[in-house]
Amino acid sequence: FSDGYSLSLKTASFLSQKSFAKGDKVAIWAPNMPEYPILYFGCWLIGVITVPIDIRTTQETLKMFLTKAKCKIGFKGKFIPGSFGRLVKESFYLEDLADLILSLPICQLNPTSGVLPDDLAEIAFTSGTTGTPKGVMLTHGNFLSDVEALTTAFPFKKEYRALSLLPLSHAFEQIADFLALYQSGIKVTYLERINTLTILQALRKSKITSVVLVPQVLRLLINGIE
């Protein structure tokens, strides 16, 4: 976790060098990987707003999201079809984050211009299943209160081992399999590919004790068994 914090501070330095200031926005269009939470923390440490986008988002819908969000730069997964194009001023592969920040100094946070609970942390776009997709504005206070409620209702133990399967672009996964885990000091495993075989291998190899699931993932597992 100390390494993660150090890398997050270097990410904050990277954004500062790109002239990012509190309230600017970063688009993230990538699958789950260790670089994802590092980028989240790097943004939030200096008040930069994240705009996570589901990897299944079409190019047309992506254009709609980013036209509204007006992100300065974007981070994309290497193997996701499509591109940001001119929707952002500059784009990078999220897999390259460590190389981009490795030689940078650790960001010195200014305590007098810190991030407050009511400050915007994220704009999460809805799928639009029941209407036109909308950007839901989530503050740091929203995330903190959700994490507190979750860890109170379900006390997490440091010896737990978690497997992250749901998209980190969704607030549910961000609370249950990201922020609550980091607060509790729980080790989390990310998969390069998600299928029945990789899930079962990870369960054994990483000695997973907890997984947050939705019916779609359970269907994937039962289909593999059948």
Coordinates of C-alpha atoms in Angstrom, one line a residue:
F1 CA 0.0 0.0 0.0
S2 CA 2.9 2.3 0.6
D3 CA 4.1 1.6 -3.0
G4 CA 0.6 2.4 -4.2
Y5 CA 0.6 5.7 -2.4
S6 CA 4.0 6.6 -3.8
L7 CA 2.9 5.8 -7.3
S8 CA -0.3 7.8 -6.8
L9 CA 1.7 10.8 -5.7
K10 CA 3.9 10.4 -8.8
T11 CA 0.7 10.3 -10.9
A12 CA -0.3 13.5 -9.3
S13 CA 3.0 15.0 -10.3
F14 CA 2.5 13.8 -13.9
L15 CA -0.9 15.5 -14.0
S16 CA 0.5 18.7 -12.5
Q17 CA 3.2 18.8 -15.2
K18 CA 0.4 18.6 -17.7
S19 CA -1.0 21.8 -16.1
F20 CA -3.9 20.0 -14.4
A21 CA -5.6 21.9 -11.7
K22 CA -8.4 21.2 -9.2
G23 CA -11.6 20.6 -11.2
D24 CA -10.0 19.5 -14.4
K25 CA -11.1 16.1 -15.8
V26 CA -9.5 12.8 -16.9
A27 CA -11.3 10.2 -19.0
I28 CA -10.5 6.5 -18.2
W29 CA -11.6 3.9 -20.7
A30 CA -9.9 0.7 -19.7
P31 CA -10.4 -2.8 -18.1
N32 CA -9.5 -3.5 -14.5
M33 CA -5.8 -3.4 -13.8
P34 CA -3.5 -2.2 -10.9
E35 CA -2.9 1.1 -12.8
Y36 CA -6.6 1.9 -12.5
P37 CA -6.8 2.6 -8.7
I38 CA -3.4 4.3 -8.9
L39 CA -4.7 6.7 -11.5
Y40 CA -7.9 7.3 -9.4
F41 CA -5.9 8.2 -6.3
G42 CA -3.4 10.3 -8.3
C43 CA -6.3 12.4 -9.7
W44 CA -8.2 12.7 -6.4
L45 CA -5.1 13.7 -4.4
I46 CA -5.0 17.0 -6.3
G47 CA -8.8 17.4 -6.9
V48 CA -8.8 16.2 -10.5
I49 CA -12.2 14.7 -11.5
T50 CA -12.3 11.2 -13.0
V51 CA -14.6 10.2 -15.8
P52 CA -14.6 6.4 -16.0
I53 CA -16.2 4.8 -19.0
D54 CA -17.3 1.2 -19.4
I55 CA -15.2 -0.8 -21.8
R56 CA -18.3 -1.9 -23.7
T57 CA -19.1 1.7 -24.6
T58 CA -19.5 2.3 -28.3
Q59 CA -17.5 5.1 -30.2
E60 CA -20.8 7.0 -30.7
T61 CA -21.7 6.9 -27.0
L62 CA -18.1 7.7 -26.0
K63 CA -18.4 10.9 -28.1
M64 CA -21.6 11.8 -26.3
F65 CA -20.0 11.3 -22.9
L66 CA -16.8 13.2 -23.6
T67 CA -18.5 16.1 -25.4
K68 CA -20.4 16.7 -22.2
A69 CA -17.5 16.0 -19.8
K70 CA -14.8 18.0 -21.6
C71 CA -11.8 16.0 -20.4
K72 CA -8.3 17.3 -20.9
I73 CA -6.6 14.0 -21.4
G74 CA -7.7 10.3 -21.6
F75 CA -6.3 7.0 -20.5
K76 CA -7.3 4.0 -22.6
G77 CA -6.8 0.2 -22.4
K78 CA -4.5 -1.0 -25.3
F79 CA -6.8 -3.7 -26.5
I80 CA -10.1 -1.8 -26.5
P81 CA -11.3 -1.1 -30.1
G82 CA -11.7 2.6 -31.0
S83 CA -9.9 5.7 -29.8
F84 CA -10.5 9.1 -28.1
G85 CA -9.7 10.9 -31.3
R86 CA -10.0 14.7 -30.9
L87 CA -12.4 14.3 -27.9
V88 CA -9.4 14.9 -25.6
K89 CA -6.2 17.0 -26.1
E90 CA -3.9 14.1 -25.3
S91 CA -4.3 10.4 -24.7
F92 CA -2.2 7.6 -23.2
Y93 CA -2.5 3.8 -22.6
L94 CA -3.3 3.0 -19.0
E95 CA -0.9 0.1 -19.2
D96 CA 2.0 2.6 -19.7
L97 CA 1.2 4.6 -16.6
A98 CA 4.1 3.2 -14.6
D99 CA 6.6 4.1 -17.3
L100 CA 5.2 7.6 -17.6
I101 CA 5.6 8.4 -13.9
L102 CA 8.6 6.3 -12.9
S103 CA 11.2 9.0 -13.1
L104 CA 9.0 11.8 -11.7
P105 CA 9.3 13.3 -8.2
I106 CA 6.7 12.6 -5.6
C107 CA 4.1 15.3 -5.6
Q108 CA 4.2 17.7 -2.6
L109 CA 0.6 18.2 -1.7
N110 CA -0.4 21.7 -0.6
P111 CA -2.4 21.5 2.6
T112 CA -4.0 24.9 2.1
S113 CA -5.6 23.9 -1.2
G114 CA -6.7 20.5 -0.2
V115 CA -9.6 18.4 -1.5
L116 CA -12.9 18.8 0.5
P117 CA -15.7 16.3 1.0
D118 CA -18.1 18.4 -1.1
D119 CA -15.6 18.6 -4.0
L120 CA -16.5 16.6 -7.1
A121 CA -14.5 13.3 -7.4
E122 CA -16.1 11.6 -10.4
I123 CA -18.6 11.9 -13.1
A124 CA -20.1 8.5 -13.7
F125 CA -22.2 8.1 -16.8
T126 CA -25.3 5.9 -16.7
S127 CA -25.9 3.2 -19.3
G128 CA -29.0 4.9 -20.6
T129 CA -31.1 1.7 -20.3
T130 CA -34.1 3.7 -19.2
G131 CA -33.4 6.9 -21.1
T132 CA -30.6 9.2 -22.3
P133 CA -27.3 8.5 -20.5
K134 CA -26.6 11.1 -17.8
G135 CA -23.5 12.1 -15.9
V136 CA -23.9 11.4 -12.2
M137 CA -21.8 13.7 -10.1
L138 CA -20.2 11.9 -7.1
T139 CA -18.3 13.8 -4.5
H140 CA -15.5 12.7 -2.2
G141 CA -18.0 12.8 0.6
N142 CA -20.3 10.4 -1.3
F143 CA -17.5 7.8 -1.6
L144 CA -16.4 8.2 2.1
S145 CA -19.9 7.8 3.4
D146 CA -20.5 4.7 1.3
V147 CA -17.3 3.1 2.4
E148 CA -18.1 3.8 6.0
A149 CA -21.5 2.3 5.7
L150 CA -20.2 -0.8 3.9
T151 CA -17.4 -1.5 6.4
T152 CA -19.7 -0.9 9.3
A153 CA -22.3 -3.4 8.0
F154 CA -19.7 -5.9 6.8
P155 CA -16.6 -5.6 8.9
F156 CA -13.6 -6.4 6.6
K157 CA -10.6 -8.3 7.9
K158 CA -7.1 -7.5 6.7
E159 CA -6.4 -11.2 6.1
Y160 CA -9.2 -11.4 3.4
R161 CA -8.1 -11.8 -0.2
A162 CA -10.4 -10.2 -2.9
L163 CA -10.8 -10.8 -6.6
S164 CA -11.9 -7.8 -8.7
L165 CA -14.2 -8.9 -11.5
L166 CA -16.8 -6.1 -11.9
P167 CA -15.8 -3.0 -13.9
L168 CA -13.9 -0.3 -12.0
S169 CA -15.7 2.2 -14.1
H170 CA -18.8 1.4 -12.0
A171 CA -19.4 3.0 -8.6
F172 CA -20.5 -0.3 -7.0
E173 CA -17.1 -1.9 -7.8
Q174 CA -15.2 1.3 -6.7
I175 CA -16.8 1.1 -3.3
A176 CA -16.9 -2.7 -2.6
D177 CA -13.8 -3.9 -4.4
F178 CA -11.5 -0.9 -4.3
L179 CA -11.9 1.9 -1.7
A180 CA -13.2 -0.4 1.1
L181 CA -10.4 -2.9 0.4
Y182 CA -7.7 -0.2 0.5
Q183 CA -9.1 1.2 3.7
S184 CA -9.0 -2.2 5.3
G185 CA -5.6 -3.2 4.0
I186 CA -6.9 -6.2 1.9
K187 CA -5.0 -7.6 -1.0
V188 CA -6.9 -7.5 -4.3
T189 CA -6.2 -9.5 -7.5
Y190 CA -6.8 -8.2 -11.0
L191 CA -7.1 -10.5 -14.1
E192 CA -5.8 -9.7 -17.6
R193 CA -8.7 -11.7 -19.0
I194 CA -12.0 -12.7 -17.4
N195 CA -13.4 -16.1 -18.2
T196 CA -14.3 -19.3 -16.2
L197 CA -10.7 -20.7 -16.4
T198 CA -8.9 -17.5 -15.3
I199 CA -11.4 -17.0 -12.4
L200 CA -10.9 -20.5 -11.1
Q201 CA -7.1 -20.3 -11.4
A202 CA -7.1 -17.0 -9.5
L203 CA -9.4 -18.4 -6.8
R204 CA -6.8 -21.2 -6.2
K205 CA -3.6 -19.3 -6.8
S206 CA -4.4 -16.1 -4.8
K207 CA -6.4 -18.0 -2.2
I208 CA -9.4 -15.7 -2.7
T209 CA -11.8 -15.4 0.2
S210 CA -14.2 -12.8 -1.1
V211 CA -15.6 -11.8 -4.5
V212 CA -18.3 -9.2 -5.3
L213 CA -20.6 -10.6 -8.0
V214 CA -23.6 -9.8 -10.1
P215 CA -25.9 -12.4 -11.8
Q216 CA -24.0 -12.0 -15.1
V217 CA -20.8 -13.2 -13.6
L218 CA -22.6 -16.1 -11.9
R219 CA -24.0 -17.0 -15.3
L220 CA -20.5 -17.1 -16.8
L221 CA -19.4 -19.5 -14.1
I222 CA -22.4 -21.8 -14.4
N223 CA -22.0 -21.9 -18.2
G224 CA -18.4 -23.0 -17.8
I225 CA -19.4 -25.8 -15.4
E226 CA -22.3 -26.9 -17.7

